[in-house]
Coordinates of C-alpha atoms and ligand atoms in Angstrom, one line a residue:
M1 CA 85.3 114.5 112.5
L2 CA 89.3 114.4 113.5
K3 CA 90.0 118.2 113.1
N4 CA 93.5 118.8 114.1
I5 CA 95.8 116.5 111.6
I6 CA 99.1 116.0 111.3
L7 CA 100.1 115.1 107.9
M8 CA 103.6 112.8 107.6
G9 CA 105.8 111.2 104.8
P10 CA 108.8 111.5 102.8
P11 CA 109.6 114.1 100.2
G12 CA 107.5 113.0 97.6
A13 CA 105.0 110.9 99.0
G14 CA 102.2 113.2 98.3
K15 CA 101.9 115.1 101.2
G16 CA 101.1 118.6 99.7
T17 CA 98.9 117.4 97.1
Q18 CA 96.5 115.6 99.8
A19 CA 96.8 118.7 102.1
K20 CA 95.6 121.1 99.7
R21 CA 92.7 118.6 99.0
L22 CA 92.0 117.6 102.6
V23 CA 92.2 121.8 103.7
S24 CA 89.6 122.9 101.1
Q25 CA 87.3 120.0 101.8
F26 CA 87.0 119.7 105.6
N27 CA 87.7 123.9 106.1
L28 CA 90.8 123.3 108.1
I29 CA 94.0 125.9 108.3
H30 CA 96.8 124.2 106.2
I31 CA 100.0 125.0 108.1
S32 CA 102.6 123.9 106.0
T33 CA 106.3 124.9 107.4
G34 CA 107.8 124.5 104.1
D35 CA 105.3 126.6 102.3
M36 CA 106.0 129.5 104.9
F37 CA 109.6 129.2 104.5
R38 CA 109.3 129.9 101.1
E39 CA 106.8 132.2 101.6
A40 CA 109.4 134.3 103.7
I41 CA 112.4 133.2 101.1
K42 CA 109.9 135.0 98.1
E43 CA 109.5 138.5 100.0
N44 CA 113.5 137.9 101.5
T45 CA 112.4 138.7 104.8
S46 CA 115.1 137.7 107.4
L47 CA 113.8 134.5 108.3
G48 CA 113.6 133.7 104.4
Q49 CA 117.4 134.7 104.2
M50 CA 118.6 132.8 107.4
A51 CA 116.0 129.7 105.9
A52 CA 117.0 129.6 102.4
S53 CA 120.5 128.3 103.4
Y54 CA 119.0 125.1 105.1
I55 CA 116.7 124.7 102.6
N56 CA 118.5 124.7 99.0
R57 CA 121.2 122.2 100.0
G58 CA 117.8 120.2 101.5
D59 CA 118.6 120.3 105.4
L60 CA 116.8 121.2 108.3
V61 CA 115.6 124.4 109.5
P62 CA 117.0 125.0 113.2
D63 CA 114.3 123.6 115.8
E64 CA 113.9 126.8 117.4
V65 CA 113.4 128.6 114.4
T66 CA 110.6 126.4 113.0
I67 CA 109.0 125.7 116.5
G68 CA 108.7 129.7 116.9
I69 CA 106.9 129.9 113.9
V70 CA 104.4 126.9 113.9
K71 CA 103.6 128.2 117.9
E72 CA 102.8 131.2 116.6
R73 CA 100.3 130.0 113.6
L74 CA 98.7 127.7 115.9
A75 CA 97.9 130.1 118.5
K76 CA 95.6 132.2 115.8
K77 CA 91.7 132.5 116.3
D78 CA 91.2 130.9 112.7
C79 CA 93.2 127.4 113.7
E80 CA 90.4 126.6 116.5
N81 CA 88.4 124.8 114.2
G82 CA 90.6 122.9 112.9
F83 CA 94.2 122.5 111.7
L84 CA 95.9 120.3 109.2
L85 CA 99.9 120.6 110.3
D86 CA 102.5 119.5 106.8
G87 CA 105.5 118.9 107.5
F88 CA 105.7 119.6 111.2
P89 CA 107.3 118.1 113.1
R90 CA 110.3 116.7 111.8
T91 CA 112.1 115.9 114.8
I92 CA 111.4 114.3 118.2
A93 CA 112.2 118.1 119.8
Q94 CA 109.8 119.4 117.4
A95 CA 107.2 116.8 118.2
E96 CA 107.5 117.3 121.9
A97 CA 107.5 121.5 121.4
L98 CA 104.1 120.6 119.8
K99 CA 102.7 118.7 122.2
K100 CA 103.4 121.3 124.7
I101 CA 101.8 124.3 122.6
G102 CA 98.7 121.6 122.0
E103 CA 98.5 121.4 126.0
E104 CA 99.0 125.2 126.4
I105 CA 96.3 126.2 123.6
A106 CA 93.8 123.4 124.5
R107 CA 94.7 122.1 121.0
P108 CA 95.5 118.9 121.3
I109 CA 96.2 116.7 117.8
D110 CA 93.5 114.2 117.0
V111 CA 95.3 112.1 114.5
V112 CA 98.7 111.3 112.7
I113 CA 98.3 110.5 109.2
N114 CA 101.6 108.9 107.5
I115 CA 101.8 108.6 103.8
D116 CA 104.8 106.1 103.0
C117 CA 105.9 105.4 99.9
D118 CA 109.2 103.6 98.2
K119 CA 112.3 105.6 96.8
N120 CA 112.5 105.0 93.6
E121 CA 109.0 106.4 93.4
L122 CA 109.8 109.4 95.2
V123 CA 113.4 110.0 93.5
R124 CA 111.1 110.3 90.3
R125 CA 108.0 112.0 91.3
I126 CA 110.9 114.7 92.9
S127 CA 113.0 115.3 90.1
G128 CA 110.3 115.7 87.7
R129 CA 108.1 118.0 89.7
R130 CA 106.7 121.6 89.1
V131 CA 105.5 123.9 91.1
C132 CA 103.2 126.9 90.9
K133 CA 105.0 129.9 91.9
N134 CA 101.7 131.7 93.0
C135 CA 99.8 129.2 95.1
G136 CA 102.1 126.0 95.6
A137 CA 100.0 123.6 93.7
P138 CA 102.1 120.6 92.7
Y139 CA 102.7 119.1 88.9
H140 CA 105.0 116.5 87.1
I141 CA 106.6 116.9 83.8
D142 CA 105.3 113.4 82.6
T143 CA 102.5 112.0 85.4
M144 CA 100.5 115.4 86.1
K145 CA 101.2 117.7 83.7
P146 CA 99.3 121.1 83.6
K147 CA 96.6 121.9 80.7
V148 CA 98.9 124.7 79.4
E149 CA 102.6 124.0 79.8
G150 CA 104.2 126.0 82.5
V151 CA 101.1 127.5 83.9
C152 CA 99.0 126.6 86.8
D153 CA 95.9 124.8 86.2
I154 CA 94.2 126.5 89.4
C155 CA 95.9 130.4 89.6
G156 CA 97.1 130.8 85.8
G157 CA 100.5 131.4 87.8
P158 CA 103.9 130.5 86.5
L159 CA 105.4 126.7 87.4
Y160 CA 109.4 126.4 88.7
Q161 CA 111.6 123.9 89.9
R162 CA 112.3 123.9 93.7
K163 CA 115.8 124.5 94.4
D164 CA 115.9 121.6 96.7
D165 CA 114.5 119.1 94.2
N166 CA 117.5 117.8 92.4
K167 CA 119.6 114.6 93.0
E168 CA 122.2 116.4 95.8
A169 CA 119.7 117.9 97.7
L170 CA 116.9 115.4 97.8
E171 CA 119.4 112.6 99.0
V172 CA 120.2 114.7 101.9
R173 CA 116.2 115.5 102.5
L174 CA 116.4 111.4 102.2
G175 CA 118.8 111.3 104.7
H176 CA 117.5 113.9 107.5
Y177 CA 114.0 111.6 107.2
M178 CA 115.6 108.6 107.9
N179 CA 117.2 109.7 110.6
Q180 CA 115.6 112.2 112.1
T181 CA 111.5 112.0 111.1
K182 CA 110.9 108.6 111.0
P183 CA 111.4 107.7 114.5
L184 CA 108.1 110.2 114.7
L185 CA 106.3 107.4 113.4
D186 CA 107.3 105.5 116.9
Y187 CA 106.5 108.3 119.0
Y188 CA 102.9 108.4 117.4
K189 CA 102.3 105.0 117.7
H190 CA 102.8 104.9 121.3
L191 CA 100.5 107.8 121.8
G192 CA 97.8 105.6 119.6
L193 CA 97.6 108.6 117.2
L194 CA 99.3 106.9 113.8
R195 CA 97.0 106.0 111.0
N196 CA 99.5 104.7 108.4
F197 CA 98.5 105.3 104.2
D198 CA 100.0 103.8 100.7
G199 CA 101.0 106.9 99.1
S200 CA 101.6 105.2 95.6
I201 CA 97.8 104.0 95.2
G202 CA 97.1 106.7 93.1
S203 CA 95.8 110.5 94.2
D204 CA 92.0 110.4 94.3
I205 CA 91.7 106.6 95.9
L206 CA 94.0 108.2 98.8
F207 CA 92.0 111.1 99.2
D208 CA 88.8 109.2 99.9
E209 CA 90.4 107.1 102.1
L210 CA 91.8 109.8 104.3
S211 CA 88.4 111.7 103.9
K212 CA 87.0 108.5 105.5
L213 CA 89.1 108.4 108.2
I214 CA 88.6 112.6 109.3
L215 CA 85.1 111.6 108.8
G216 CA 85.3 108.9 111.2
K217 CA 83.7 106.2 108.8
Ligands
ADP301 P1 109.8 118.3 101.8 O1 108.5 117.6 102.1 O2 108.7 118.0 99.5 O3 110.9 118.1 101.3 P2 108.5 120.6 102.4 O4 107.9 121.8 101.6 O5 107.7 120.1 103.6 O6 109.2 119.7 101.3 O7 110.0 121.5 103.4 C1 111.2 121.9 102.9 C2 112.1 122.3 103.4 O8 111.8 123.6 104.2 C3 112.9 121.3 104.1 O9 113.4 120.5 103.2 C4 113.3 122.2 105.5 O10 114.4 122.4 105.2 C5 112.7 123.0 105.4 N1 111.3 122.5 106.3 C6 109.8 122.8 106.7 N2 109.8 121.7 107.5 C7 110.5 121.9 108.4 C8 110.5 121.3 109.6 N3 109.5 121.1 110.4 N4 111.7 121.7 110.6 C9 112.6 121.9 109.9 N5 112.9 122.1 108.6 C10 111.8 122.1 107.7
ZN302 ZN1 98.8 128.6 91.0

């Protein structure tokens, strides 16, 4: 089984949805830098205050900060059975730092899963997205409605719209994706680690395909 996994893709491709299912299916540690920052913002820590100024306008949090929190998290003992990185790395500098960290702690990346999706669909998904304030589960106001409006099916928490899920911030996020994150696909292709998937095929089918890949089928 592949156990140290990177999940990549533009905002709205379905990374978060797949990540949640995969980590529970395969017992992996979910490392989502976006979730870690949102947690810090909710708790109003100094990291949270600093990160919020970047995140709310759609910009990337500086590399030193992001690399620091991932390094700390990956070194914890619970990661030894496998981890899924969701939203990291997003820049070449982050990818190079990750390679070094992986060598230091002997936890190299086994596979990089890229989920792609066309821009119109990304905009549609992000502009209707709602997220659970407690557990982070994603919903959509038209196509992934919760059973009770405004309430999370999984934990009963309240749903809200992320501050960066608006048109302006999304344009900025897509720009960073194109300029800074997309070049990573070539980086991982050269390392022989990249596997591409279509994020518009439907969540269940995609989950089956990713599961097969992870199981080596
Ligand atoms: P999405 O993939 O939907 O854009 P995430 O939850 O992964 O959302 O990230 C939300 C925001 O958190 C990003 O727009 C960015 O500001 C910040 N962030 C998350 N991961 C990173 C990272 N690896 N490097 C820099 N900033 C990050
Ligand atoms: Zn919830």
